[in-house]
Amino acid sequence: MNKKWKERLYECWKNKNFMIGLFVLVSLIIIAAFADVIAPYGVNEHGVGGRYEAPSAKCWFGTDALGRDLFSRVIYGSRLALWVAFLGGSIQLVIGVVVGLACGFFGKWVDRILSFLTDLTWCIPGTILALAVVTLIGKGLTNTIIAISLVAWASYARAVRAKTLSLRNMAFVETGKAFGESNAALMVRYILPNVVPSLIVLVSLNLPGTIMSTTTLSFLGLGSQPPSPDWGLAISEGIKSITRAPWLSLYPGIALVYTTFGFNLLGEGLRDLLDPHMKSQ
């Protein structure tokens, strides 16, 4: 391992936000990957204990109205949280990068039209617009993720556009033009690699918002549907019995906070490592 990589690893090790966020992300991936091994019961296994049984040695997080083990359902819910982060982040990234590159590279009427569309999407409250999209395409977790993504790509487009505008007249891009590279090749091979570090930071910072927005729609009954172990749905159902069985909302809520907190710290750590001009004070 050369000196440069050692210095980079040392910087990562010193960055507490990055290390804590990385630990949370790795732990979530491990929990999701080995949910079948970690969870003592099936995700929808009924009659594990009595109805609304308090946390005990048998059922660590207690049971719900159907006697299902809440700990097992929270563990399986981590798979849905990572699915939301992966699918939502991917859709937002693809739309934002395509629109941002086109705006910044071509300029003129292309920039005016797409920038207007981006600003229009940006200024409308995301949850309200997502509610409208879900109403049109139907309920369900995947539809909810798509709805959130269709209204949350604007931040990526604005960032990519700004970066592209600063790069499109650089010498290495002009060299590519001189060699006869196509516009698509110039954007993908010359400009996009220089935008990637900023995109990595932006994705990690935006993922908590995507997870929370999806959870909000599930809480409102428009996202995941029973018997899904989705944390937002679990919190919504637990609220109905909050005085009788507070653990039904407490533990899924803690899992949600743990996940979003970890992604936020990871995003701040990556920002410090990849974008020195935006280092947190």
PDB file of N, CA, C and O in Angstrom, residues 109-154:
ATOM      1  N   TRP A 109     -31.692  27.103 -24.949  1.00  0.00           N
ATOM      2  CA  TRP A 109     -33.095  26.748 -24.699  1.00  0.00           C
ATOM      3  C   TRP A 109     -33.231  25.451 -23.913  1.00  0.00           C
ATOM      4  O   TRP A 109     -34.186  25.275 -23.144  1.00  0.00           O
ATOM      5  N   VAL A 110     -32.272  24.536 -24.067  1.00  0.00           N
ATOM      6  CA  VAL A 110     -32.311  23.297 -23.291  1.00  0.00           C
ATOM      7  C   VAL A 110     -32.187  23.609 -21.806  1.00  0.00           C
ATOM      8  O   VAL A 110     -32.949  23.086 -20.977  1.00  0.00           O
ATOM      9  N   ASP A 111     -31.261  24.492 -21.479  1.00  0.00           N
ATOM     10  CA  ASP A 111     -31.059  24.886 -20.094  1.00  0.00           C
ATOM     11  C   ASP A 111     -32.288  25.613 -19.544  1.00  0.00           C
ATOM     12  O   ASP A 111     -32.718  25.370 -18.409  1.00  0.00           O
ATOM     13  N   ARG A 112     -32.861  26.496 -20.351  1.00  0.00           N
ATOM     14  CA  ARG A 112     -34.012  27.274 -19.873  1.00  0.00           C
ATOM     15  C   ARG A 112     -35.208  26.373 -19.570  1.00  0.00           C
ATOM     16  O   ARG A 112     -35.859  26.520 -18.534  1.00  0.00           O
ATOM     17  N   ILE A 113     -35.489  25.435 -20.474  1.00  0.00           N
ATOM     18  CA  ILE A 113     -36.651  24.559 -20.289  1.00  0.00           C
ATOM     19  C   ILE A 113     -36.446  23.608 -19.110  1.00  0.00           C
ATOM     20  O   ILE A 113     -37.307  23.492 -18.219  1.00  0.00           O
ATOM     21  N   LEU A 114     -35.300  22.928 -19.087  1.00  0.00           N
ATOM     22  CA  LEU A 114     -35.054  21.950 -18.025  1.00  0.00           C
ATOM     23  C   LEU A 114     -34.847  22.623 -16.673  1.00  0.00           C
ATOM     24  O   LEU A 114     -35.250  22.077 -15.635  1.00  0.00           O
ATOM     25  N   SER A 115     -34.233  23.790 -16.656  1.00  0.00           N
ATOM     26  CA  SER A 115     -34.062  24.520 -15.397  1.00  0.00           C
ATOM     27  C   SER A 115     -35.410  24.978 -14.846  1.00  0.00           C
ATOM     28  O   SER A 115     -35.633  24.966 -13.628  1.00  0.00           O
ATOM     29  N   PHE A 116     -36.319  25.375 -15.740  1.00  0.00           N
ATOM     30  CA  PHE A 116     -37.669  25.750 -15.304  1.00  0.00           C
ATOM     31  C   PHE A 116     -38.370  24.548 -14.678  1.00  0.00           C
ATOM     32  O   PHE A 116     -39.010  24.665 -13.616  1.00  0.00           O
ATOM     33  N   LEU A 117     -38.239  23.382 -15.319  1.00  0.00           N
ATOM     34  CA  LEU A 117     -38.845  22.166 -14.784  1.00  0.00           C
ATOM     35  C   LEU A 117     -38.229  21.794 -13.438  1.00  0.00           C
ATOM     36  O   LEU A 117     -38.935  21.402 -12.496  1.00  0.00           O
ATOM     37  N   THR A 118     -36.912  21.942 -13.336  1.00  0.00           N
ATOM     38  CA  THR A 118     -36.227  21.645 -12.084  1.00  0.00           C
ATOM     39  C   THR A 118     -36.671  22.584 -10.971  1.00  0.00           C
ATOM     40  O   THR A 118     -36.966  22.150  -9.846  1.00  0.00           O
ATOM     41  N   ASP A 119     -36.724  23.871 -11.256  1.00  0.00           N
ATOM     42  CA  ASP A 119     -37.137  24.851 -10.253  1.00  0.00           C
ATOM     43  C   ASP A 119     -38.591  24.647  -9.840  1.00  0.00           C
ATOM     44  O   ASP A 119     -38.944  24.831  -8.673  1.00  0.00           O
ATOM     45  N   LEU A 120     -39.423  24.252 -10.795  1.00  0.00           N
ATOM     46  CA  LEU A 120     -40.832  23.999 -10.492  1.00  0.00           C
ATOM     47  C   LEU A 120     -40.966  22.816  -9.535  1.00  0.00           C
ATOM     48  O   LEU A 120     -41.733  22.869  -8.564  1.00  0.00           O
ATOM     49  N   THR A 121     -40.199  21.755  -9.802  1.00  0.00           N
ATOM     50  CA  THR A 121     -40.211  20.589  -8.920  1.00  0.00           C
ATOM     51  C   THR A 121     -39.644  20.938  -7.550  1.00  0.00           C
ATOM     52  O   THR A 121     -40.141  20.481  -6.519  1.00  0.00           O
ATOM     53  N   TRP A 122     -38.606  21.789  -7.562  1.00  0.00           N
ATOM     54  CA  TRP A 122     -37.925  22.158  -6.323  1.00  0.00           C
ATOM     55  C   TRP A 122     -38.827  22.969  -5.390  1.00  0.00           C
ATOM     56  O   TRP A 122     -38.801  22.798  -4.167  1.00  0.00           O
ATOM     57  N   CYS A 123     -39.656  23.839  -5.951  1.00  0.00           N
ATOM     58  CA  CYS A 123     -40.418  24.778  -5.125  1.00  0.00           C
ATOM     59  C   CYS A 123     -41.706  24.187  -4.573  1.00  0.00           C
ATOM     60  O   CYS A 123     -42.277  24.724  -3.619  1.00  0.00           O
ATOM     61  N   ILE A 124     -42.197  23.081  -5.160  1.00  0.00           N
ATOM     62  CA  ILE A 124     -43.419  22.448  -4.655  1.00  0.00           C
ATOM     63  C   ILE A 124     -43.064  21.540  -3.488  1.00  0.00           C
ATOM     64  O   ILE A 124     -42.130  20.746  -3.577  1.00  0.00           O
ATOM     65  N   PRO A 125     -43.785  21.635  -2.349  1.00  0.00           N
ATOM     66  CA  PRO A 125     -43.504  20.753  -1.206  1.00  0.00           C
ATOM     67  C   PRO A 125     -43.490  19.292  -1.622  1.00  0.00           C
ATOM     68  O   PRO A 125     -44.449  18.803  -2.232  1.00  0.00           O
ATOM     69  N   GLY A 126     -42.384  18.614  -1.304  1.00  0.00           N
ATOM     70  CA  GLY A 126     -42.187  17.252  -1.783  1.00  0.00           C
ATOM     71  C   GLY A 126     -43.253  16.272  -1.346  1.00  0.00           C
ATOM     72  O   GLY A 126     -43.725  15.460  -2.142  1.00  0.00           O
ATOM     73  N   THR A 127     -43.643  16.330  -0.073  1.00  0.00           N
ATOM     74  CA  THR A 127     -44.619  15.370   0.433  1.00  0.00           C
ATOM     75  C   THR A 127     -45.967  15.528  -0.254  1.00  0.00           C
ATOM     76  O   THR A 127     -46.629  14.542  -0.595  1.00  0.00           O
ATOM     77  N   ILE A 128     -46.366  16.782  -0.477  1.00  0.00           N
ATOM     78  CA  ILE A 128     -47.656  17.033  -1.127  1.00  0.00           C
ATOM     79  C   ILE A 128     -47.636  16.510  -2.561  1.00  0.00           C
ATOM     80  O   ILE A 128     -48.585  15.852  -3.027  1.00  0.00           O
ATOM     81  N   LEU A 129     -46.546  16.789  -3.287  1.00  0.00           N
ATOM     82  CA  LEU A 129     -46.438  16.314  -4.661  1.00  0.00           C
ATOM     83  C   LEU A 129     -46.372  14.788  -4.708  1.00  0.00           C
ATOM     84  O   LEU A 129     -46.963  14.154  -5.589  1.00  0.00           O
ATOM     85  N   ALA A 130     -45.653  14.192  -3.736  1.00  0.00           N
ATOM     86  CA  ALA A 130     -45.566  12.733  -3.682  1.00  0.00           C
ATOM     87  C   ALA A 130     -46.932  12.120  -3.397  1.00  0.00           C
ATOM     88  O   ALA A 130     -47.276  11.062  -3.948  1.00  0.00           O
ATOM     89  N   LEU A 131     -47.718  12.770  -2.552  1.00  0.00           N
ATOM     90  CA  LEU A 131     -49.080  12.293  -2.283  1.00  0.00           C
ATOM     91  C   LEU A 131     -49.905  12.259  -3.563  1.00  0.00           C
ATOM     92  O   LEU A 131     -50.661  11.318  -3.810  1.00  0.00           O
ATOM     93  N   ALA A 132     -49.743  13.292  -4.382  1.00  0.00           N
ATOM     94  CA  ALA A 132     -50.480  13.350  -5.648  1.00  0.00           C
ATOM     95  C   ALA A 132     -50.045  12.229  -6.577  1.00  0.00           C
ATOM     96  O   ALA A 132     -50.874  11.585  -7.238  1.00  0.00           O
ATOM     97  N   VAL A 133     -48.725  11.975  -6.634  1.00  0.00           N
ATOM     98  CA  VAL A 133     -48.211  10.916  -7.514  1.00  0.00           C
ATOM     99  C   VAL A 133     -48.702   9.550  -7.052  1.00  0.00           C
ATOM    100  O   VAL A 133     -49.127   8.712  -7.868  1.00  0.00           O
ATOM    101  N   VAL A 134     -48.661   9.302  -5.729  1.00  0.00           N
ATOM    102  CA  VAL A 134     -49.119   8.017  -5.182  1.00  0.00           C
ATOM    103  C   VAL A 134     -50.595   7.817  -5.480  1.00  0.00           C
ATOM    104  O   VAL A 134     -51.050   6.706  -5.781  1.00  0.00           O
ATOM    105  N   THR A 135     -51.367   8.902  -5.391  1.00  0.00           N
ATOM    106  CA  THR A 135     -52.797   8.816  -5.692  1.00  0.00           C
ATOM    107  C   THR A 135     -53.027   8.365  -7.136  1.00  0.00           C
ATOM    108  O   THR A 135     -53.964   7.622  -7.425  1.00  0.00           O
ATOM    109  N   LEU A 136     -52.132   8.789  -8.028  1.00  0.00           N
ATOM    110  CA  LEU A 136     -52.273   8.444  -9.446  1.00  0.00           C
ATOM    111  C   LEU A 136     -51.806   7.028  -9.753  1.00  0.00           C
ATOM    112  O   LEU A 136     -52.457   6.306 -10.516  1.00  0.00           O
ATOM    113  N   ILE A 137     -50.682   6.613  -9.177  1.00  0.00           N
ATOM    114  CA  ILE A 137     -50.097   5.316  -9.541  1.00  0.00           C
ATOM    115  C   ILE A 137     -50.463   4.203  -8.567  1.00  0.00           C
ATOM    116  O   ILE A 137     -50.187   3.033  -8.835  1.00  0.00           O
ATOM    117  N   GLY A 138     -51.062   4.544  -7.422  1.00  0.00           N
ATOM    118  CA  GLY A 138     -51.508   3.532  -6.477  1.00  0.00           C
ATOM    119  C   GLY A 138     -50.606   3.376  -5.269  1.00  0.00           C
ATOM    120  O   GLY A 138     -49.465   3.843  -5.247  1.00  0.00           O
ATOM    121  N   LYS A 139     -51.146   2.714  -4.241  1.00  0.00           N
ATOM    122  CA  LYS A 139     -50.420   2.491  -2.995  1.00  0.00           C
ATOM    123  C   LYS A 139     -49.370   1.401  -3.169  1.00  0.00           C
ATOM    124  O   LYS A 139     -49.340   0.700  -4.172  1.00  0.00           O
ATOM    125  N   GLY A 140     -48.512   1.276  -2.156  1.00  0.00           N
ATOM    126  CA  GLY A 140     -47.477   0.249  -2.187  1.00  0.00           C
ATOM    127  C   GLY A 140     -46.101   0.857  -1.987  1.00  0.00           C
ATOM    128  O   GLY A 140     -45.876   2.025  -2.326  1.00  0.00           O
ATOM    129  N   LEU A 141     -45.173   0.072  -1.434  1.00  0.00           N
ATOM    130  CA  LEU A 141     -43.843   0.583  -1.121  1.00  0.00           C
ATOM    131  C   LEU A 141     -43.096   1.024  -2.373  1.00  0.00           C
ATOM    132  O   LEU A 141     -42.536   2.123  -2.418  1.00  0.00           O
ATOM    133  N   THR A 142     -43.078   0.185  -3.413  1.00  0.00           N
ATOM    134  CA  THR A 142     -42.343   0.537  -4.638  1.00  0.00           C
ATOM    135  C   THR A 142     -42.923   1.788  -5.276  1.00  0.00           C
ATOM    136  O   THR A 142     -42.183   2.672  -5.717  1.00  0.00           O
ATOM    137  N   ASN A 143     -44.243   1.878  -5.342  1.00  0.00           N
ATOM    138  CA  ASN A 143     -44.881   3.074  -5.901  1.00  0.00           C
ATOM    139  C   ASN A 143     -44.555   4.306  -5.076  1.00  0.00           C
ATOM    140  O   ASN A 143     -44.372   5.404  -5.619  1.00  0.00           O
ATOM    141  N   THR A 144     -44.470   4.141  -3.760  1.00  0.00           N
ATOM    142  CA  THR A 144     -44.120   5.259  -2.885  1.00  0.00           C
ATOM    143  C   THR A 144     -42.697   5.727  -3.139  1.00  0.00           C
ATOM    144  O   THR A 144     -42.428   6.929  -3.194  1.00  0.00           O
ATOM    145  N   ILE A 145     -41.773   4.787  -3.300  1.00  0.00           N
ATOM    146  CA  ILE A 145     -40.378   5.139  -3.588  1.00  0.00           C
ATOM    147  C   ILE A 145     -40.288   5.895  -4.915  1.00  0.00           C
ATOM    148  O   ILE A 145     -39.587   6.907  -5.018  1.00  0.00           O
ATOM    149  N   ILE A 146     -41.007   5.396  -5.921  1.00  0.00           N
ATOM    150  CA  ILE A 146     -41.012   6.070  -7.225  1.00  0.00           C
ATOM    151  C   ILE A 146     -41.576   7.478  -7.089  1.00  0.00           C
ATOM    152  O   ILE A 146     -41.029   8.444  -7.649  1.00  0.00           O
ATOM    153  N   ALA A 147     -42.663   7.620  -6.334  1.00  0.00           N
ATOM    154  CA  ALA A 147     -43.284   8.935  -6.154  1.00  0.00           C
ATOM    155  C   ALA A 147     -42.330   9.907  -5.475  1.00  0.00           C
ATOM    156  O   ALA A 147     -42.182  11.061  -5.906  1.00  0.00           O
ATOM    157  N   ILE A 148     -41.654   9.456  -4.421  1.00  0.00           N
ATOM    158  CA  ILE A 148     -40.696  10.313  -3.716  1.00  0.00           C
ATOM    159  C   ILE A 148     -39.555  10.703  -4.646  1.00  0.00           C
ATOM    160  O   ILE A 148     -39.111  11.854  -4.683  1.00  0.00           O
ATOM    161  N   SER A 149     -39.077   9.741  -5.429  1.00  0.00           N
ATOM    162  CA  SER A 149     -37.936   9.995  -6.314  1.00  0.00           C
ATOM    163  C   SER A 149     -38.288  10.981  -7.421  1.00  0.00           C
ATOM    164  O   SER A 149     -37.452  11.792  -7.831  1.00  0.00           O
ATOM    165  N   LEU A 150     -39.513  10.912  -7.914  1.00  0.00           N
ATOM    166  CA  LEU A 150     -39.932  11.794  -8.996  1.00  0.00           C
ATOM    167  C   LEU A 150     -40.053  13.248  -8.553  1.00  0.00           C
ATOM    168  O   LEU A 150     -40.142  14.145  -9.399  1.00  0.00           O
ATOM    169  N   VAL A 151     -40.054  13.480  -7.246  1.00  0.00           N
ATOM    170  CA  VAL A 151     -40.142  14.864  -6.760  1.00  0.00           C
ATOM    171  C   VAL A 151     -38.879  15.290  -6.007  1.00  0.00           C
ATOM    172  O   VAL A 151     -38.806  16.418  -5.525  1.00  0.00           O
ATOM    173  N   ALA A 152     -37.882  14.395  -5.914  1.00  0.00           N
ATOM    174  CA  ALA A 152     -36.699  14.703  -5.105  1.00  0.00           C
ATOM    175  C   ALA A 152     -35.405  14.749  -5.904  1.00  0.00           C
ATOM    176  O   ALA A 152     -34.325  14.837  -5.319  1.00  0.00           O
ATOM    177  N   TRP A 153     -35.495  14.698  -7.237  1.00  0.00           N
ATOM    178  CA  TRP A 153     -34.291  14.669  -8.061  1.00  0.00           C
ATOM    179  C   TRP A 153     -33.711  16.060  -8.313  1.00  0.00           C
ATOM    180  O   TRP A 153     -32.586  16.196  -8.799  1.00  0.00           O
ATOM    181  N   ALA A 154     -34.490  17.099  -8.020  1.00  0.00           N
ATOM    182  CA  ALA A 154     -34.087  18.455  -8.395  1.00  0.00           C
ATOM    183  C   ALA A 154     -32.765  18.884  -7.767  1.00  0.00           C
ATOM    184  O   ALA A 154     -31.970  19.591  -8.400  1.00  0.00           O
TER     185      ALA A 154
END
